[in-house]
Each structure stands twice: as structure tokens, then as C-alpha cells.
Amino acid sequence: MESTGNTAAATVAELVRARWGDHRTGLRFATGRLTHHQVAAGAAARAALLADLLPRRGEPHIGVLLDNTPEYPLWLSAAALAGAAVAGINPTRRGAELARDILHTDCAVLVTERAHLPLLDGLELPSVRILVTDTDAYAELLAPYAGAKPEIARTVTPRSRMLLYFTSGSTGAPKAAICSQGRLAAAGGSLVEHFGVRSTDTHYICMPMFHGNAVIADWAPALAAGAGVALRRRFSASQFLSDVREFRATYFTYVGRAVQYILATPARADDRENPLRVGFGTEAGAVDAARFEERFGVRLVEGYGSSEGGAAIRRAADTPPTAIGRAAPGDDLAVVDPRTCRECDPAEFASDGRLLNGSSAIGELVNRGRNPFEGYWRNEEAEAERLRGGWYWTGDLFYRDAEGHLYFAGRTDDRLRVDSENLAAAVIENILARYEGAAAVAVYAVPDPVAGDQVMAALAPPPSTPFDPLAFTEFLLSQRDLGTKMAPRFVRIVERMPVTATNKVARAALRAEAFRCADPVWWRAPGQASYHPLTGADVASLRAQYESQGRSELLP
């Protein structure tokens, strides 16, 4: 493997300093490029500025409220040299919630750009110094530090905080997970070895850098290997392939529905003419991964690592297509029933691959051994919940076969209970993803009028393709692994799947609206096999059923 990186570096700061004097192209973006040396020099100038801006007493934390501009990796590198931590601020947050994220993480400095200044209007941010990168004032502020060299602050150790990245949840304020310099450097080095990253590679970062995926799985291995980085300000499915070709990108990461959106773009005869070697991410699903490889000639590797670092799964050559892999070395992973803390039964499959014992096989993935979880910033209650009974609880549903392969079944709040049978949304989604009339699918629970849940699906058809209820019904009947409780009772037709800022399906919003939404909804009335439009009269009748059972409070 060709590499001029330092995959054994103990800190991110060492990796940044190692690029000093390297005059190969290190950073590509829409309007230009920088060499590795220029990136290191820019980081050194910003680190020197930070040394003067950060308070002598108080936490060395900076907030970064930017799109994927060159300033983002420059400030990550600067923070590493200065021994500061970067809190990635989500630009889709608003008002008091946005202010809360900045203040909760004790940011003394907030780095932003003019496009995001309206988000800060009216916010109370006492003692927060705001730097606006695309202004003359910012350039003047940096100018005196232009000759700085990448020196590592004396306070930097492998345990120094490097990232404070917010983990999303369906309820409550986001939690700021801690990632140290040592853990980030080790993660980058591990991915270099796993994927054979070379110094001649270019990593395409199109996922938002305020999220852990882009920094940990894309930027860190590029830095560790001395590879180049190419930035897309914001993800664009229509520009994905042209970017890849322009930047000569060989590696990219994805989350959520990004792969589905790329697949929904018009196919071209030359789609396979691209330099990509591999894509690494989560939740693409086996069906879409196969479609992506067939169309673009690029292998997608589905991985798993909890956002907080407490558990990881590695894919090997013998991993079944629909599985994620086995536990990473050193992890003692188990699938347990959270009510009893007992291990779930091994998964049993029919000859066609259908899971036969989902109710007893699906449980929460836990790590019973040592793990690198480094806690949440100022949130002891959340830490205790994550580390119940001395185990690390991932909050994710899995099932495990007799050979130890682990299969993702969704988040714990994506479990459905239909007619006393436990179902997992991800299992149903993987089946519905085969339907040619769906560019994207999300499955979630809506309350049943009497007890438990009913299955609802949001379906985004391909462009200019109307929903065909008869074809969808025939598709469902032909799926041998679709259990009798799995077929959706309600189908919401959306023009585009609602997603969070990190391109994960906004399930909380879908669940909250249920079948009382502005989009067209089709449904199967009890005892019927075919789908019909849900009318106002149907909604009134359903509401009466909920009221008669004393469950009307469950409706939004």
C-alpha cells in the first residue's frame, strides 16, 4: 500500500503537522485547491489565532457553523494543533435550539459564514466571539498569523477532546458526544488499513462535516494516509458523478438515503466511467447497494459503528449480503432483550432468506466488554442510560445468525408491535426497497385503534411516476419474505422523502403526522387486500374508533 501518512500517530495534531512540506494537492473544492502544505500552514495560522482568542480559564471549545467549505477542515486541523475541541453546529437548527447547542458546548468562539448569519439574529450568545470567514474583517484578523508554523500545543495528548458532535434522537435535546484526538487518529488509521487507503487517493466529502460520519469516516482516514480531500458544499445527487469525475475521487462516505437519491437520477450509458473504488456508509440496504454497484461499478461497504464509539461491526469476505458483519476485534457484542437482559434467540431463516423468528431474535445490540465510549458533554444522565449495568447499549436493533453475523434491524424506536408480534422497520424497508415504483421508502409505526401499532410506509416514486396501487399490491403478494403482519396498512406518497440535515429519514416527523398529513395517503381497510385513497370520511371513521377505545390521545 502506497502511503506517506502516519497511521500510527497518537494524535490528530501529529497527523496535521506531518503534512507540512508536502506540496501535493491536499484539498480540492469548487473554486480552487490547496496543497497539503498550504492546509497545514492555514491550520497553523488559525491555531495561533485561537491561542489569543480562547480564554485562559474555561473550556477550549469552538463552534463551527459552516457548510463544507475549505474553512471547515482548516479549523478542524487548527483545533487539533491548539488542543481545542470543535463542536459541529447543525445549520438546520433554529432559534433557542440553535443557541442552546452553542452555549451547551461552552463555545468561546463561533466560526461561521455570511450565509448563516441570519440564523444568529436575535440569539443571546453572551461571551461568544463570532468569526465570519468570508469577510475582509476575518482576513485582516488572520493576517498577522500568516507565518505561523504547525506547532503542537503543550497541552495536547491523545486524551485531549477533539470533537463534540451532536447525536440526533427522536426526543429531547441532542447530546454532544465526546471524541478525543487519540480516538479520532486511531479511527482514521484503522480505516486506512481496512480499505487500503493510499496517499494518491482522493476522499470526496459530500456529507455534512458537522456530523461524525464525514469527519471520522472520511476526513480522518484521508489525513492519516496523506490522501487528498475534495469538498462539496452541500450534498447534491445530481452533481455527485460530475464531482467524482472532476475531483478524481476514489472514496466517499454516505449515510441515510443519499444512495437512493443518487440512484434516482437518470441513468446514463457512461455511469461506470468513474474513478471511484469504494463507498463506505450505513443504511443503504442490500438491494440499493447491488443496484449502485451494477450501475456505477462501485462497491458499497455497509459498516456499523455507533456514533459514540461504543460498538463496531466489521464486514469480512464471508459476510452474507444482507448482514453487516461480525463484532470488531475486542468487542463483546450481544443481541439482548432490553426487558430481561437475556440474549435473544439465534435468527432462523427460510430457504428464501426470510427471517422466521423476528419476535424472539430481534433485540438491542450491546457491548458487554471494554469500549471506547468517551461520554457526553455535561450530560451524566444520558451517559448512565448508555452504560446501564456496565454494558454499552447502542440503541439499535439487530439479530444474529448462528455463525455470529449481525443484521441491522433499525433503531429501538423503530420497533413495531402488530397483533402482539414484534417487527423491525428496517426489515420491512429492505423488502419494500425492491419495488421498482419506489425511489425511497421509510417504514414506521402508527397507533392501532385498539392495541399496539399498525404499519405505515412513506413512499417516494421515481420522477414522473404516479403511484400504482394495483402494482404495489401485486408486488407485496409476490414477496415470500413479507410476513403476514408486515404489509403496510397506510401508504403515504411523498414527492421527496423528508430527511434530517444528515440525510437520515426524519422518522419522528413522519410518525407525528401519521395518516393525517397533507400528502396523498392510500390504505387497506380491515379485511381488504387492495389499497384505496384515504378520504376525509375514512379519517373521521378511524378517529371515532380511536375515541371508542379511549386511544384518541395517541393520534397527532
Tab-separated table of C-alpha atoms in Angstrom, residues 84-519:
chain	number	residue	atom	x	y	z
A	84	ALA	CA	-9.157	22.754	21.293
A	85	ALA	CA	-12.370	20.857	20.579
A	86	VAL	CA	-14.694	21.542	17.647
A	87	ALA	CA	-18.438	21.466	18.232
A	88	GLY	CA	-20.117	20.922	14.873
A	89	ILE	CA	-23.184	23.175	14.831
A	90	ASN	CA	-26.134	21.974	12.769
A	91	PRO	CA	-27.387	24.758	10.434
A	92	THR	CA	-30.875	23.250	10.300
A	93	ARG	CA	-31.409	24.094	13.982
A	94	ARG	CA	-33.212	27.338	14.715
A	95	GLY	CA	-33.726	29.938	17.415
A	96	ALA	CA	-33.448	28.818	21.025
A	97	GLU	CA	-32.438	25.290	19.982
A	98	LEU	CA	-29.501	26.629	17.973
A	99	ALA	CA	-28.431	28.903	20.810
A	100	ARG	CA	-28.709	26.003	23.217
A	101	ASP	CA	-26.296	23.870	21.131
A	102	ILE	CA	-23.685	26.659	21.077
A	103	LEU	CA	-23.982	27.502	24.761
A	104	HIS	CA	-24.302	23.905	25.968
A	105	THR	CA	-20.917	23.056	24.459
A	106	ASP	CA	-19.281	26.136	26.070
A	107	CYS	CA	-18.092	27.603	22.778
A	108	ALA	CA	-15.960	30.695	23.360
A	109	VAL	CA	-15.579	31.196	19.598
A	110	LEU	CA	-18.095	30.539	16.822
A	111	VAL	CA	-16.800	30.261	13.253
A	112	THR	CA	-19.464	30.857	10.633
A	113	GLU	CA	-20.080	32.408	7.195
A	114	ARG	CA	-22.301	35.169	5.880
A	115	ALA	CA	-24.890	32.724	4.551
A	116	HIS	CA	-25.599	31.556	8.103
A	117	LEU	CA	-25.606	34.935	9.859
A	118	PRO	CA	-29.430	35.229	9.653
A	119	LEU	CA	-29.631	32.126	11.861
A	120	LEU	CA	-27.912	34.062	14.647
A	121	ASP	CA	-30.177	37.109	14.513
A	122	GLY	CA	-31.744	37.744	17.892
A	123	LEU	CA	-29.897	34.946	19.695
A	124	GLU	CA	-28.469	35.601	23.152
A	125	LEU	CA	-24.871	34.367	22.913
A	126	PRO	CA	-23.023	36.147	25.721
A	127	SER	CA	-19.232	35.976	25.624
A	128	VAL	CA	-19.177	34.136	22.266
A	129	ARG	CA	-16.739	35.661	19.762
A	130	ILE	CA	-18.146	35.277	16.240
A	131	LEU	CA	-15.781	34.983	13.263
A	132	VAL	CA	-17.291	35.327	9.790
A	133	THR	CA	-14.941	33.597	7.365
A	134	ASP	CA	-15.916	35.228	4.055
A	135	THR	CA	-15.341	38.831	5.167
A	136	ASP	CA	-12.491	41.344	4.984
A	137	ALA	CA	-12.506	41.604	8.783
A	138	TYR	CA	-11.719	37.895	9.067
A	139	ALA	CA	-8.853	38.149	6.568
A	140	GLU	CA	-7.436	41.112	8.485
A	141	LEU	CA	-7.724	39.206	11.762
A	142	LEU	CA	-5.773	36.247	10.339
A	143	ALA	CA	-3.121	38.279	8.522
A	144	PRO	CA	-0.693	38.743	11.468
A	145	TYR	CA	-0.536	34.957	11.953
A	146	ALA	CA	0.224	34.073	8.330
A	147	GLY	CA	3.807	32.997	9.015
A	148	ALA	CA	2.984	30.573	11.837
A	149	LYS	CA	4.319	27.040	11.683
A	150	PRO	CA	2.262	23.999	12.778
A	151	GLU	CA	3.416	23.725	16.374
A	152	ILE	CA	1.535	21.420	18.722
A	153	ALA	CA	0.358	22.967	21.993
A	154	ARG	CA	1.929	21.505	25.115
A	155	THR	CA	-1.482	20.538	26.436
A	156	VAL	CA	-2.216	18.140	23.557
A	157	THR	CA	-2.352	14.452	24.461
A	158	PRO	CA	-4.243	11.504	22.963
A	159	ARG	CA	-6.967	12.147	25.553
A	160	SER	CA	-7.456	15.793	24.534
A	161	ARG	CA	-11.004	16.494	23.387
A	162	MET	CA	-11.137	16.882	19.616
A	163	LEU	CA	-14.823	16.698	18.658
A	164	LEU	CA	-18.126	17.460	20.333
A	165	TYR	CA	-20.603	16.123	17.820
A	166	PHE	CA	-24.318	16.066	18.365
A	167	THR	CA	-26.148	12.777	18.114
A	168	SER	CA	-29.703	13.008	16.906
A	169	GLY	CA	-32.611	11.483	18.753
A	170	SER	CA	-36.358	11.310	18.398
A	171	THR	CA	-36.932	13.096	21.709
A	172	GLY	CA	-35.069	15.566	23.875
A	173	ALA	CA	-32.195	17.883	23.070
A	174	PRO	CA	-29.302	16.433	21.058
A	175	LYS	CA	-26.449	15.031	23.125
A	176	ALA	CA	-22.873	16.163	22.443
A	177	ALA	CA	-20.704	13.052	22.204
A	178	ILE	CA	-17.007	13.433	23.004
A	179	CYS	CA	-14.282	12.182	20.673
A	180	SER	CA	-10.647	12.574	21.704
A	181	GLN	CA	-7.648	13.169	19.461
A	182	GLY	CA	-6.445	9.653	20.188
A	183	ARG	CA	-9.714	8.007	19.216
A	184	LEU	CA	-10.070	10.046	16.030
A	185	ALA	CA	-6.475	9.345	14.984
A	186	ALA	CA	-6.938	5.629	15.703
A	187	ALA	CA	-10.200	5.526	13.752
A	188	GLY	CA	-8.529	7.142	10.762
A	189	GLY	CA	-5.613	4.715	10.884
A	190	SER	CA	-7.908	1.728	11.201
A	191	LEU	CA	-9.901	2.716	8.104
A	192	VAL	CA	-6.672	3.274	6.167
A	193	GLU	CA	-5.684	-0.312	6.873
A	194	HIS	CA	-9.171	-1.712	6.284
A	195	PHE	CA	-9.689	-0.050	2.886
A	196	GLY	CA	-6.068	0.175	1.763
A	197	VAL	CA	-6.219	3.964	1.510
A	198	ARG	CA	-3.264	5.375	-0.435
A	199	SER	CA	-1.658	8.777	-0.391
A	200	THR	CA	-2.689	9.114	-4.052
A	201	ASP	CA	-6.387	8.679	-3.215
A	202	THR	CA	-8.917	11.486	-3.024
A	203	HIS	CA	-11.728	11.331	-0.471
A	204	TYR	CA	-14.936	13.022	-1.580
A	205	ILE	CA	-16.776	14.618	1.364
A	206	CYS	CA	-20.362	15.352	0.399
A	207	MET	CA	-21.966	14.529	3.748
A	208	PRO	CA	-22.137	17.484	6.194
A	209	MET	CA	-18.991	17.912	8.261
A	210	PHE	CA	-20.855	18.876	11.419
A	211	HIS	CA	-21.790	15.170	11.571
A	212	GLY	CA	-19.430	12.495	12.861
A	213	ASN	CA	-19.687	10.368	9.703
A	214	ALA	CA	-17.927	12.878	7.441
A	215	VAL	CA	-15.151	13.665	9.918
A	216	ILE	CA	-14.485	10.228	11.408
A	217	ALA	CA	-15.021	8.024	8.354
A	218	ASP	CA	-13.923	10.366	5.530
A	219	TRP	CA	-11.646	13.203	6.684
A	220	ALA	CA	-9.700	11.272	9.349
A	221	PRO	CA	-8.545	8.361	7.123
A	222	ALA	CA	-7.542	10.823	4.383
A	223	LEU	CA	-5.462	12.750	6.917
A	224	ALA	CA	-3.917	9.565	8.293
A	225	ALA	CA	-2.893	8.318	4.838
A	226	GLY	CA	-1.837	11.677	3.438
A	227	ALA	CA	-4.624	11.389	0.855
A	228	GLY	CA	-6.412	14.319	-0.726
A	229	VAL	CA	-9.837	15.627	0.226
A	230	ALA	CA	-12.489	17.034	-2.117
A	231	LEU	CA	-15.377	19.064	-0.731
A	232	ARG	CA	-18.964	19.536	-1.868
A	233	ARG	CA	-20.610	22.450	-0.021
A	234	ARG	CA	-23.848	20.501	0.316
A	235	PHE	CA	-24.850	17.067	-0.908
A	236	SER	CA	-26.275	17.007	-4.423
A	237	ALA	CA	-27.409	13.776	-6.027
A	238	SER	CA	-27.489	15.353	-9.490
A	239	GLN	CA	-23.901	16.620	-9.187
A	240	PHE	CA	-22.468	13.547	-7.467
A	241	LEU	CA	-20.996	11.840	-10.518
A	242	SER	CA	-19.684	15.014	-12.150
A	243	ASP	CA	-17.957	15.929	-8.870
A	244	VAL	CA	-16.412	12.489	-8.588
A	245	ARG	CA	-15.023	12.771	-12.109
A	246	GLU	CA	-13.799	16.343	-11.717
A	247	PHE	CA	-12.032	15.642	-8.424
A	248	ARG	CA	-10.863	12.150	-9.465
A	249	ALA	CA	-12.380	10.872	-6.220
A	250	THR	CA	-11.721	7.271	-5.235
A	251	TYR	CA	-13.546	7.013	-1.889
A	252	PHE	CA	-16.670	8.528	-0.350
A	253	THR	CA	-18.935	8.032	2.623
A	254	TYR	CA	-22.698	8.121	2.791
A	255	VAL	CA	-25.481	7.982	5.366
A	256	GLY	CA	-29.217	7.511	5.223
A	257	ARG	CA	-30.926	7.989	1.894
A	258	ALA	CA	-28.123	9.610	-0.113
A	259	VAL	CA	-27.594	6.434	-2.163
A	260	GLN	CA	-31.284	6.266	-3.035
A	261	TYR	CA	-31.242	9.847	-4.276
A	262	ILE	CA	-28.204	9.143	-6.452
A	263	LEU	CA	-29.904	6.066	-7.896
A	264	ALA	CA	-32.992	8.159	-8.654
A	265	THR	CA	-31.029	10.377	-11.058
A	266	PRO	CA	-31.363	9.498	-14.772
A	267	ALA	CA	-29.087	6.631	-15.766
A	268	ARG	CA	-26.500	7.191	-18.492
A	269	ALA	CA	-24.527	4.792	-20.624
A	270	ASP	CA	-21.224	6.081	-19.205
A	271	ASP	CA	-22.155	5.882	-15.499
A	272	ARG	CA	-19.475	3.245	-14.885
A	273	GLU	CA	-16.777	5.527	-16.267
A	274	ASN	CA	-15.667	6.991	-12.956
A	275	PRO	CA	-12.602	6.706	-10.681
A	276	LEU	CA	-14.440	5.604	-7.527
A	277	ARG	CA	-13.116	2.480	-5.851
A	278	VAL	CA	-15.347	2.168	-2.778
A	279	GLY	CA	-18.127	3.808	-0.805
A	280	PHE	CA	-18.418	3.315	2.946
A	281	GLY	CA	-21.507	4.061	4.974
A	282	THR	CA	-24.701	2.905	6.619
A	283	GLU	CA	-28.330	2.154	5.815
A	284	ALA	CA	-28.085	1.838	2.040
A	285	GLY	CA	-29.577	-1.652	2.204
A	286	ALA	CA	-28.539	-4.727	0.220
A	287	VAL	CA	-30.902	-4.008	-2.680
A	288	ASP	CA	-29.694	-0.463	-3.284
A	289	ALA	CA	-26.062	-1.454	-2.742
A	290	ALA	CA	-26.399	-4.051	-5.502
A	291	ARG	CA	-28.091	-1.506	-7.794
A	292	PHE	CA	-25.347	1.010	-7.117
A	293	GLU	CA	-22.587	-1.463	-7.944
A	294	GLU	CA	-24.360	-2.646	-11.075
A	295	ARG	CA	-24.879	0.904	-12.338
A	296	PHE	CA	-21.653	2.629	-11.292
A	297	GLY	CA	-19.278	-0.308	-10.891
A	298	VAL	CA	-18.550	0.787	-7.319
A	299	ARG	CA	-18.702	-1.453	-4.271
A	300	LEU	CA	-20.586	-0.076	-1.287
A	301	VAL	CA	-19.402	-1.389	2.061
A	302	GLU	CA	-22.077	-1.248	4.739
A	303	GLY	CA	-20.473	-0.722	8.107
A	304	TYR	CA	-21.669	-0.095	11.593
A	305	GLY	CA	-20.206	1.977	14.358
A	306	SER	CA	-22.340	3.629	16.991
A	307	SER	CA	-21.971	7.412	16.836
A	308	GLU	CA	-20.456	7.480	20.302
A	309	GLY	CA	-17.864	4.817	19.513
A	310	GLY	CA	-19.131	2.154	21.901
A	311	ALA	CA	-19.546	-0.679	19.397
A	312	ALA	CA	-18.347	-1.537	15.909
A	313	ILE	CA	-19.024	-4.262	13.364
A	314	ARG	CA	-16.584	-5.296	10.653
A	315	ARG	CA	-17.520	-6.741	7.293
A	316	ALA	CA	-15.472	-9.717	6.079
A	317	ALA	CA	-15.347	-11.702	2.849
A	318	ASP	CA	-17.747	-14.358	4.176
A	319	THR	CA	-20.402	-11.880	5.335
A	320	PRO	CA	-23.843	-12.670	3.865
A	321	PRO	CA	-25.121	-9.926	1.527
A	322	THR	CA	-27.833	-8.717	3.899
A	323	ALA	CA	-25.658	-8.806	7.038
A	324	ILE	CA	-23.354	-6.066	8.347
A	325	GLY	CA	-20.606	-8.361	9.622
A	326	ARG	CA	-19.221	-9.631	12.903
A	327	ALA	CA	-18.091	-7.826	16.024
A	328	ALA	CA	-14.847	-5.899	15.660
A	329	PRO	CA	-11.833	-7.399	17.458
A	330	GLY	CA	-12.052	-6.778	21.189
A	331	ASP	CA	-15.792	-6.103	21.243
A	332	ASP	CA	-18.078	-8.490	23.139
A	333	LEU	CA	-21.287	-7.778	21.258
A	334	ALA	CA	-24.597	-9.418	22.065
A	335	VAL	CA	-28.196	-9.027	20.942
A	336	VAL	CA	-30.352	-8.876	24.055
A	337	ASP	CA	-33.933	-8.352	25.127
A	338	PRO	CA	-33.780	-4.974	26.929
A	339	ARG	CA	-36.514	-6.054	29.350
A	340	THR	CA	-34.744	-9.185	30.597
A	341	CYS	CA	-31.111	-8.508	29.552
A	342	ARG	CA	-31.026	-12.059	28.199
A	343	GLU	CA	-29.583	-12.880	24.795
A	344	CYS	CA	-32.111	-13.226	22.019
A	345	ASP	CA	-32.506	-16.453	20.084
A	346	PRO	CA	-30.290	-17.003	17.026
A	347	ALA	CA	-32.021	-15.952	13.824
A	348	GLU	CA	-33.742	-18.671	11.829
A	349	PHE	CA	-34.204	-18.267	8.099
A	350	ALA	CA	-36.418	-19.871	5.496
A	351	SER	CA	-34.832	-21.175	2.300
A	352	ASP	CA	-35.644	-17.859	0.609
A	353	GLY	CA	-33.852	-15.863	3.319
A	354	ARG	CA	-36.972	-14.821	5.206
A	355	LEU	CA	-36.465	-14.261	8.931
A	356	LEU	CA	-38.756	-16.739	10.679
A	357	ASN	CA	-38.414	-15.763	14.341
A	358	GLY	CA	-38.186	-11.999	14.406
A	359	SER	CA	-40.098	-11.672	17.675
A	360	SER	CA	-37.548	-13.737	19.599
A	361	ALA	CA	-34.424	-12.949	17.551
A	362	ILE	CA	-34.533	-9.146	17.297
A	363	GLY	CA	-33.151	-7.211	20.251
A	364	GLU	CA	-30.884	-4.331	21.183
A	365	LEU	CA	-27.184	-4.557	20.377
A	366	VAL	CA	-24.979	-4.167	23.451
A	367	ASN	CA	-21.236	-4.253	24.037
A	368	ARG	CA	-20.536	-6.204	27.214
A	369	GLY	CA	-16.785	-5.615	27.094
A	370	ARG	CA	-14.476	-2.618	27.163
A	371	ASN	CA	-15.400	0.092	24.711
A	372	PRO	CA	-14.037	3.493	23.653
A	373	PHE	CA	-17.174	5.471	24.549
A	374	GLU	CA	-15.858	8.756	25.973
A	375	GLY	CA	-19.087	10.159	27.308
A	376	TYR	CA	-21.384	13.078	26.603
A	377	TRP	CA	-20.522	16.665	27.363
A	378	ARG	CA	-22.257	17.734	30.580
A	379	ASN	CA	-24.898	15.005	30.467
A	380	GLU	CA	-24.353	12.419	33.186
A	381	GLU	CA	-27.933	11.167	32.948
A	382	ALA	CA	-27.523	10.259	29.266
A	383	GLU	CA	-24.180	8.579	29.988
A	384	ALA	CA	-25.770	6.451	32.694
A	385	GLU	CA	-28.552	5.422	30.336
A	386	ARG	CA	-25.995	4.449	27.691
A	387	LEU	CA	-23.924	2.414	30.174
A	388	ARG	CA	-26.660	0.590	32.041
A	389	GLY	CA	-25.449	-2.319	34.136
A	390	GLY	CA	-21.887	-1.875	32.967
A	391	TRP	CA	-22.837	-2.592	29.333
A	392	TYR	CA	-22.845	-0.163	26.441
A	393	TRP	CA	-26.367	-0.019	24.967
A	394	THR	CA	-26.297	1.102	21.339
A	395	GLY	CA	-29.984	1.955	20.940
A	396	ASP	CA	-30.010	-0.086	17.713
A	397	LEU	CA	-31.938	-3.247	16.873
A	398	PHE	CA	-30.134	-6.265	15.430
A	399	TYR	CA	-30.497	-10.002	15.023
A	400	ARG	CA	-27.675	-12.533	14.886
A	401	ASP	CA	-27.354	-15.797	12.970
A	402	ALA	CA	-25.777	-19.000	14.248
A	403	GLU	CA	-22.399	-18.057	12.714
A	404	GLY	CA	-22.292	-14.745	14.553
A	405	HIS	CA	-23.153	-12.458	11.633
A	406	LEU	CA	-25.115	-9.404	12.729
A	407	TYR	CA	-28.058	-7.927	10.790
A	408	PHE	CA	-29.294	-4.369	11.294
A	409	ALA	CA	-32.999	-4.069	12.114
A	410	GLY	CA	-33.355	-0.340	12.846
A	411	ARG	CA	-33.367	1.938	15.858
A	412	THR	CA	-35.005	0.846	19.092
A	413	ASP	CA	-37.723	3.425	18.499
A	414	ASP	CA	-38.304	1.877	15.038
A	415	ARG	CA	-39.737	-1.297	16.542
A	416	LEU	CA	-43.400	-2.006	15.770
A	417	ARG	CA	-45.771	-4.311	17.625
A	418	VAL	CA	-48.557	-5.552	15.360
A	419	ASP	CA	-51.106	-8.065	16.687
A	420	SER	CA	-48.712	-8.940	19.537
A	421	GLU	CA	-45.861	-9.607	17.091
A	422	ASN	CA	-42.651	-7.545	17.262
A	423	LEU	CA	-41.449	-6.202	13.912
A	424	ALA	CA	-38.493	-4.040	12.903
A	425	ALA	CA	-38.921	-1.195	10.441
A	426	ALA	CA	-35.610	-1.827	8.663
A	427	VAL	CA	-36.570	-5.428	7.845
A	428	ILE	CA	-39.770	-4.281	6.133
A	429	GLU	CA	-37.962	-1.423	4.383
A	430	ASN	CA	-35.432	-3.829	2.864
A	431	ILE	CA	-38.313	-5.746	1.284
A	432	LEU	CA	-40.198	-2.680	0.031
A	433	ALA	CA	-36.959	-1.299	-1.445
A	434	ARG	CA	-37.251	-3.954	-4.156
A	435	TYR	CA	-40.361	-2.297	-5.553
A	436	GLU	CA	-39.490	-0.609	-8.846
A	437	GLY	CA	-42.095	2.083	-8.251
A	438	ALA	CA	-40.238	3.393	-5.194
A	439	ALA	CA	-37.164	5.593	-5.276
A	440	ALA	CA	-37.168	5.764	-1.469
A	441	VAL	CA	-39.139	4.055	1.291
A	442	ALA	CA	-39.477	4.595	5.035
A	443	VAL	CA	-41.464	2.401	7.412
A	444	TYR	CA	-42.730	3.487	10.818
A	445	ALA	CA	-45.416	2.739	13.393
A	446	VAL	CA	-48.770	4.452	13.792
A	447	PRO	CA	-51.031	3.550	16.702
A	448	ASP	CA	-53.700	0.913	16.197
A	449	PRO	CA	-57.226	1.960	17.283
A	450	VAL	CA	-57.397	-0.962	19.731
A	451	ALA	CA	-53.888	-2.025	20.781
A	452	GLY	CA	-50.300	-1.887	19.586
A	453	ASP	CA	-49.305	-0.490	16.199
A	454	GLN	CA	-50.098	-0.570	12.515
A	455	VAL	CA	-47.504	-0.408	9.745
A	456	MET	CA	-47.284	2.782	7.726
A	457	ALA	CA	-44.894	3.443	4.842
A	458	ALA	CA	-43.835	6.665	3.179
A	459	LEU	CA	-43.048	6.041	-0.482
A	460	ALA	CA	-41.329	8.418	-2.901
A	461	PRO	CA	-41.949	7.276	-6.506
A	462	PRO	CA	-39.361	7.935	-9.229
A	463	PRO	CA	-39.792	11.259	-11.064
A	464	SER	CA	-42.939	11.460	-13.213
A	465	THR	CA	-44.101	8.047	-11.971
A	466	PRO	CA	-47.534	8.018	-10.298
A	467	PHE	CA	-48.246	5.540	-7.530
A	468	ASP	CA	-49.963	2.421	-8.884
A	469	PRO	CA	-51.912	0.769	-6.035
A	470	LEU	CA	-52.636	-2.393	-8.018
A	471	ALA	CA	-48.979	-2.898	-8.984
A	472	PHE	CA	-47.939	-2.258	-5.377
A	473	THR	CA	-50.447	-4.804	-4.092
A	474	GLU	CA	-49.228	-7.406	-6.598
A	475	PHE	CA	-45.638	-6.680	-5.568
A	476	LEU	CA	-46.448	-7.278	-1.902
A	477	LEU	CA	-48.183	-10.571	-2.675
A	478	SER	CA	-45.123	-11.782	-4.577
A	479	GLN	CA	-42.651	-11.176	-1.726
A	480	ARG	CA	-42.234	-14.520	0.000
A	481	ASP	CA	-40.334	-12.997	2.921
A	482	LEU	CA	-43.005	-10.400	3.683
A	483	GLY	CA	-44.662	-11.690	6.823
A	484	THR	CA	-48.413	-11.545	7.237
A	485	LYS	CA	-48.136	-8.620	9.676
A	486	MET	CA	-45.638	-6.617	7.612
A	487	ALA	CA	-47.711	-5.267	4.726
A	488	PRO	CA	-48.364	-1.536	5.258
A	489	ARG	CA	-51.868	-0.579	6.333
A	490	PHE	CA	-51.199	3.020	5.192
A	491	VAL	CA	-49.000	4.275	2.331
A	492	ARG	CA	-48.100	7.976	2.229
A	493	ILE	CA	-46.963	9.213	-1.180
A	494	VAL	CA	-44.268	11.889	-0.905
A	495	GLU	CA	-42.565	13.777	-3.692
A	496	ARG	CA	-39.282	13.560	-1.785
A	497	MET	CA	-38.515	11.669	1.395
A	498	PRO	CA	-38.204	14.080	4.342
A	499	VAL	CA	-34.730	13.817	5.802
A	500	THR	CA	-32.662	15.369	8.545
A	501	ALA	CA	-29.598	17.514	7.865
A	502	THR	CA	-27.509	14.334	7.847
A	503	ASN	CA	-29.680	12.683	5.164
A	504	LYS	CA	-31.371	10.281	7.533
A	505	VAL	CA	-35.116	9.838	7.241
A	506	ALA	CA	-36.995	12.240	9.538
A	507	ARG	CA	-38.997	9.444	11.138
A	508	ALA	CA	-40.091	11.471	14.137
A	509	ALA	CA	-41.874	13.927	11.851
A	510	LEU	CA	-43.466	11.120	9.838
A	511	ARG	CA	-44.692	9.356	12.962
A	512	ALA	CA	-46.045	12.596	14.396
A	513	GLU	CA	-48.204	13.276	11.323
A	514	ALA	CA	-49.246	9.641	10.841
A	515	PHE	CA	-52.025	9.362	8.255
A	516	ARG	CA	-53.367	12.864	8.936
A	517	CYS	CA	-50.981	14.684	6.629
A	518	ALA	CA	-51.086	16.911	3.558
A	519	ASP	CA	-49.697	14.226	1.224
